[in-house]
């Protein structure tokens, strides 16, 4: 049976009744699919019989952790699209679907007969979403790209890392994840437009363009002043000071107090009210110009006490601050668990496995989602039955290795 934990089982879910075919691999495309599943759509993960690349990367915890994060709550179909029989399976699915997501190299879906033009002619209401590394109209249309390479090429690495050191990439796949959210939003916009026009659309996004869009303020500043941005390290750069990381007794503390009222509160709390009248630190511009001197004054004051004690004291004074926490600290936080901010993954494992909960909250539907990632081809037999394939036809497909199912057929 279809996984009842999935939000699609609830009629109150915004996308209940919509079907999405997710041909995409790795993170960005699958992340968009998870977003739509959490909003209530039935999302079918389509893979080759050997499985998609996402099943081979990252630490393996039952189903590999990265795959689990971006494919939870989906149904799984494993089919060889290079065969006529496999393409027939896909054709029947497309005829029953609202959205198709794919991130193959340009031309691959066209060669298989499932390019946008062909499917739009046959199914004009289909929303067809294509994801690429670079703009498909430009010279990079055939270039492959990963998050790390796109962080480098989009300028993100240029402003990340120590002020006087080498460029750093962000520690997680931030462009991939951001592209997933952007692609999900574009699909929702196309579905909304379809309610008035009755016609689908070809939605196209590239990781490079999303990567640059995420840095809009940096591009605005660079182009306005005609100069490169300085790498700010752990400060806010030209935005304000103090915004900095301080070493404390048991770790690190990030403090943001550049607004005038917060600066005064911070000086009084730390017992150095005279800093408010120090010519080097009176205005935000003064503090930015002398931020290294400011840190040298403040750092010894923060050093003796622990991060949680500081965070609590600063919060009571109305000053923005937080300890630097690891992922393991966050995911095991009992308060966050009690709030439902993390959900346990049903992944046939002996040890618990947790993922961030769906971030959406609404007054008209309940935040409920499936955190169970599918095994390869888990729903293949069930889906073929729903599509009208007879048992004899299914047997032939299995015998010819056109399909794969991790679930044995009922005897």
XYZ file of C-alpha atoms in Angstrom:
411
model
C 0.000 0.000 0.000
C 0.988 3.616 -0.517
C 2.837 5.007 2.496
C 0.117 6.398 4.742
C 2.594 8.574 6.646
C 2.954 10.745 3.581
C 1.165 14.060 3.805
C -0.527 13.249 0.484
C -2.893 11.016 2.403
C -4.458 14.139 3.922
C -7.057 15.995 1.857
C -6.095 19.212 3.664
C -2.608 19.194 2.130
C -2.172 21.927 -0.526
C -0.946 19.539 -3.245
C -3.057 16.510 -2.358
C -4.110 14.799 -5.602
C -1.124 16.026 -7.636
C 1.329 13.524 -9.101
C 4.992 14.379 -9.667
C 7.508 12.281 -11.629
C 11.017 12.834 -10.297
C 13.723 11.666 -12.718
C 16.399 13.800 -11.075
C 19.509 12.635 -9.235
C 21.728 13.695 -6.320
C 20.472 16.773 -4.385
C 18.997 19.790 -6.191
C 16.238 18.094 -8.206
C 15.338 15.548 -5.505
C 15.188 18.401 -2.954
C 12.446 20.023 -5.041
C 10.626 16.683 -5.109
C 10.768 16.406 -1.311
C 9.361 19.926 -1.025
C 6.391 18.978 -3.207
C 5.888 15.705 -1.310
C 5.807 17.584 1.988
C 3.114 19.825 0.524
C 0.995 16.781 -0.266
C 1.912 15.661 -3.776
C 2.425 12.023 -4.671
C 6.035 12.012 -5.844
C 7.329 9.020 -7.789
C 11.094 8.578 -7.807
C 12.128 7.074 -11.154
C 15.507 5.356 -11.341
C 17.338 2.950 -13.582
C 17.380 -0.641 -12.283
C 20.875 -0.096 -10.852
C 19.687 2.951 -8.900
C 20.512 6.649 -9.173
C 23.892 8.176 -8.302
C 22.562 9.506 -4.999
C 22.413 5.960 -3.658
C 26.205 5.691 -4.026
C 27.413 8.897 -2.329
C 27.803 9.899 1.301
C 27.915 7.755 4.437
C 25.795 4.638 4.159
C 23.281 4.314 6.977
C 20.841 1.741 5.665
C 19.819 3.744 2.625
C 22.685 6.277 2.153
C 22.037 9.302 4.364
C 22.178 11.890 1.579
C 19.697 9.912 -0.516
C 17.402 9.526 2.506
C 17.426 13.271 3.173
C 16.246 14.223 -0.316
C 14.056 11.272 -1.293
C 12.056 10.515 1.834
C 8.330 10.079 1.385
C 8.540 9.243 -2.327
C 7.332 6.127 -4.119
C 10.060 4.330 -6.049
C 9.980 2.929 -9.579
C 13.049 1.294 -11.160
C 12.820 0.963 -14.943
C 15.178 0.818 -17.922
C 14.091 3.729 -20.114
C 16.461 2.691 -22.889
C 14.100 -0.154 -23.810
C 10.794 0.224 -25.691
C 8.992 -1.558 -22.851
C 10.502 0.805 -20.283
C 9.458 3.814 -22.308
C 5.905 2.448 -22.440
C 5.844 2.362 -18.638
C 6.997 5.982 -18.502
C 4.508 7.047 -21.182
C 1.625 5.690 -19.128
C 2.901 7.450 -16.027
C 3.315 10.784 -17.795
C -0.291 10.618 -18.959
C -1.413 10.537 -15.310
C 0.961 13.193 -13.963
C 1.002 16.926 -13.311
C 4.733 17.604 -12.981
C 7.944 16.104 -14.387
C 11.376 16.949 -12.918
C 14.590 16.016 -14.748
C 18.259 17.005 -14.595
C 19.779 14.893 -17.365
C 22.322 16.415 -19.731
C 20.693 18.439 -22.547
C 19.339 16.134 -25.245
C 19.034 12.955 -23.161
C 15.280 13.182 -22.543
C 14.731 14.210 -26.164
C 16.539 11.093 -27.413
C 14.343 8.950 -25.163
C 11.192 10.613 -26.517
C 10.416 12.536 -23.328
C 11.697 16.006 -24.140
C 9.550 19.031 -23.370
C 8.303 19.667 -26.914
C 7.104 16.095 -27.424
C 5.407 15.850 -24.045
C 3.865 19.307 -24.273
C 2.274 18.389 -27.583
C 0.805 15.206 -26.115
C 0.049 16.560 -22.617
C -0.241 20.351 -22.744
C -1.182 20.595 -19.060
C 2.094 19.023 -17.868
C 4.510 21.229 -15.913
C 7.959 20.186 -17.153
C 10.892 21.220 -14.949
C 14.452 21.028 -16.274
C 17.496 21.571 -14.093
C 21.050 22.066 -15.358
C 24.405 23.172 -14.031
C 24.604 26.200 -16.355
C 22.204 28.149 -18.561
C 21.200 25.793 -21.365
C 21.147 28.690 -23.848
C 24.782 29.540 -23.187
C 28.178 28.027 -23.996
C 28.102 25.971 -20.800
C 24.979 24.013 -21.722
C 26.871 20.719 -21.921
C 29.152 21.319 -18.950
C 28.605 19.161 -15.865
C 28.760 20.896 -12.512
C 28.653 20.089 -8.824
C 27.970 22.268 -5.795
C 31.669 22.731 -4.997
C 32.538 23.843 -8.537
C 29.567 26.197 -8.650
C 30.481 27.721 -5.297
C 33.843 28.531 -6.871
C 32.539 29.846 -10.188
C 29.600 31.855 -8.828
C 31.785 33.949 -6.523
C 30.655 32.385 -3.243
C 34.099 31.005 -2.382
C 35.695 34.380 -3.096
C 33.941 35.901 -0.064
C 34.126 32.859 2.221
C 37.041 31.975 4.504
C 39.690 33.802 6.549
C 40.221 37.460 5.690
C 43.880 36.893 4.857
C 43.747 33.206 3.881
C 42.571 31.012 1.060
C 38.982 30.983 -0.226
C 36.793 28.369 1.470
C 33.711 26.628 0.234
C 30.667 26.515 2.490
C 30.661 23.271 4.484
C 27.382 21.957 3.062
C 25.891 21.778 -0.449
C 24.245 25.180 -0.119
C 23.763 25.892 -3.845
C 22.260 22.455 -4.432
C 19.820 22.884 -1.550
C 18.968 26.454 -2.520
C 18.325 25.365 -6.090
C 15.935 22.682 -4.833
C 13.884 25.316 -3.014
C 13.946 27.643 -6.031
C 12.895 24.855 -8.386
C 10.046 23.899 -6.072
C 8.835 27.513 -6.029
C 9.002 27.758 -9.818
C 6.953 24.563 -10.146
C 4.352 25.913 -7.712
C 4.142 29.119 -9.768
C 3.603 27.102 -12.959
C 0.875 25.040 -11.279
C -0.814 28.225 -10.074
C -0.689 29.710 -13.572
C -2.146 26.469 -14.940
C -5.267 26.972 -12.815
C -6.175 29.963 -14.996
C -4.699 28.977 -18.369
C -5.142 25.197 -18.281
C -1.692 24.920 -19.845
C 1.547 23.744 -18.293
C 4.966 25.305 -18.775
C 8.631 24.482 -19.247
C 10.366 25.644 -16.062
C 14.153 25.890 -16.408
C 16.698 26.602 -13.677
C 20.464 26.306 -13.451
C 22.588 25.879 -10.359
C 24.878 28.691 -11.515
C 22.050 31.197 -11.828
C 20.632 30.244 -8.429
C 24.134 30.498 -6.959
C 24.510 34.067 -8.201
C 20.954 34.984 -7.163
C 21.696 33.879 -3.602
C 24.469 36.482 -3.566
C 22.423 39.391 -4.941
C 23.657 41.908 -2.365
C 27.291 41.035 -3.072
C 26.811 41.592 -6.805
C 24.975 44.858 -6.153
C 27.839 46.179 -4.021
C 30.597 44.967 -6.349
C 28.986 46.422 -9.473
C 28.009 49.676 -7.736
C 31.519 50.459 -6.519
C 33.478 48.647 -9.221
C 35.630 46.760 -6.763
C 35.766 43.269 -5.336
C 34.300 42.571 -1.924
C 36.773 41.859 0.827
C 36.544 38.445 2.411
C 34.955 39.218 5.809
C 35.913 36.048 7.680
C 33.531 35.759 10.632
C 32.645 39.449 10.655
C 29.815 41.220 8.829
C 32.323 43.066 6.648
C 31.078 46.500 5.661
C 27.669 45.890 7.233
C 28.535 46.465 10.856
C 30.704 45.836 13.904
C 30.878 44.142 16.270
C 29.769 41.028 14.446
C 32.403 38.500 15.296
C 33.312 35.101 16.641
C 34.802 34.994 20.122
C 36.649 32.106 21.723
C 35.126 31.341 25.119
C 35.971 28.836 27.851
C 34.319 25.858 26.158
C 34.028 26.746 22.495
C 32.998 29.696 20.358
C 30.336 32.383 20.539
C 28.991 34.521 17.693
C 27.955 38.019 18.778
C 26.079 40.586 16.674
C 25.754 44.022 18.290
C 26.281 46.695 15.663
C 22.942 48.482 16.018
C 23.424 51.598 18.197
C 21.210 50.465 21.083
C 22.770 47.003 21.135
C 26.281 48.432 21.109
C 25.480 50.512 24.182
C 23.875 47.515 25.913
C 26.900 45.350 25.147
C 29.367 47.893 26.535
C 27.368 48.264 29.737
C 26.918 44.501 30.146
C 30.640 43.843 29.690
C 31.569 46.586 32.155
C 33.284 48.808 29.601
C 30.833 51.737 29.109
C 33.776 53.973 28.235
C 34.010 52.238 24.843
C 30.828 54.033 23.780
C 32.745 57.341 23.893
C 36.014 56.014 22.485
C 36.582 57.891 19.177
C 37.476 54.583 17.488
C 34.127 52.987 18.343
C 31.440 55.711 18.554
C 29.636 55.020 15.268
C 29.150 51.834 13.295
C 31.482 53.207 10.612
C 34.124 53.893 13.279
C 33.831 50.365 14.631
C 34.108 48.838 11.156
C 37.266 50.869 10.494
C 38.770 49.673 13.778
C 37.223 46.199 14.034
C 40.512 44.436 14.760
C 41.249 46.800 17.633
C 37.699 46.319 18.890
C 38.070 42.561 18.900
C 41.335 42.806 20.799
C 39.513 44.769 23.503
C 36.468 42.472 23.709
C 38.079 39.037 23.284
C 39.706 38.857 26.763
C 36.376 39.766 28.366
C 34.540 36.888 26.658
C 37.279 34.281 27.160
C 36.768 33.163 30.796
C 33.078 32.165 30.688
C 31.253 29.353 28.854
C 29.290 29.777 25.639
C 25.860 28.821 27.023
C 26.286 31.125 30.008
C 27.230 33.957 27.688
C 24.377 33.218 25.290
C 21.856 33.321 28.139
C 23.310 36.505 29.654
C 23.392 38.317 26.319
C 19.870 37.199 25.429
C 18.533 38.576 28.713
C 20.143 41.903 27.843
C 18.529 41.893 24.395
C 21.783 41.313 22.506
C 21.890 38.897 19.577
C 24.298 36.016 20.186
C 24.535 32.258 19.857
C 27.011 29.473 20.561
C 28.618 27.661 17.638
C 27.009 24.216 17.746
C 27.751 21.045 15.824
C 25.128 19.170 13.825
C 25.142 16.373 16.392
C 24.479 18.851 19.199
C 21.552 20.343 17.314
C 19.936 17.089 16.222
C 20.080 15.643 19.752
C 18.727 18.780 21.452
C 15.758 17.537 23.549
C 13.955 20.875 23.280
C 14.085 20.838 19.485
C 12.955 17.203 19.505
C 9.984 18.106 21.722
C 9.005 20.928 19.363
C 8.964 18.500 16.437
C 11.801 20.258 14.609
C 13.416 16.876 13.913
C 11.767 13.633 12.857
C 13.049 10.080 13.169
C 13.656 8.267 9.910
C 12.075 4.852 9.443
C 15.041 3.234 7.751
C 15.314 -0.299 9.214
C 18.329 0.675 11.300
C 19.434 -0.297 14.793
C 20.516 3.272 15.611
C 18.208 6.329 15.408
C 18.453 8.490 12.320
C 16.955 11.971 12.355
C 16.204 14.623 9.742
C 14.973 18.213 10.023
C 11.201 18.303 9.978
C 9.220 19.958 7.207
C 9.714 23.717 7.695
C 6.223 24.726 6.572
C 3.524 25.783 9.048
C -0.014 26.704 8.053
C -3.331 27.507 9.688
C -5.167 25.322 7.149
C -3.129 22.104 7.133
C -1.012 20.116 9.541
C 2.747 19.730 9.278
C 2.949 15.982 8.672
C 5.333 14.229 6.305
C 6.923 10.874 5.630
C 10.539 10.500 6.683
C 10.907 7.050 5.194
C 13.192 6.832 2.126
C 12.176 4.177 -0.423
C 14.223 1.117 -1.252
C 15.234 0.847 -4.907
C 12.169 0.010 -7.010
C 10.075 -0.575 -3.885
C 6.798 0.510 -5.491
C 7.469 -0.790 -9.007
C 4.998 -3.685 -8.930
C 2.284 -1.653 -7.274
C 2.640 1.174 -9.775
C 2.557 -1.171 -12.756
C -0.640 -2.670 -11.384
C -2.136 0.829 -11.036
C -1.131 1.591 -14.637
C -3.026 -1.440 -15.919
C -0.193 -3.864 -16.663
C -1.243 -7.495 -16.402
C 0.710 -9.985 -14.316
C 1.936 -11.676 -17.497
C 3.233 -8.354 -18.802
C 4.957 -7.646 -15.482
C 6.571 -11.098 -15.545
C 7.964 -10.382 -19.005
C 9.334 -7.009 -17.902
C 11.070 -8.632 -14.951
C 12.445 -11.468 -17.049
C 13.943 -8.992 -19.510
C 15.379 -6.829 -16.668
C 13.331 -3.852 -17.815
C 12.160 -3.258 -14.255
C 13.478 -3.919 -10.790
C 11.519 -4.315 -7.581
C 12.905 -4.692 -4.075
C 9.521 -6.152 -3.143
C 8.727 -9.700 -4.179
C 5.523 -10.267 -6.085
C 2.714 -11.808 -4.055
C 2.414 -15.554 -4.564
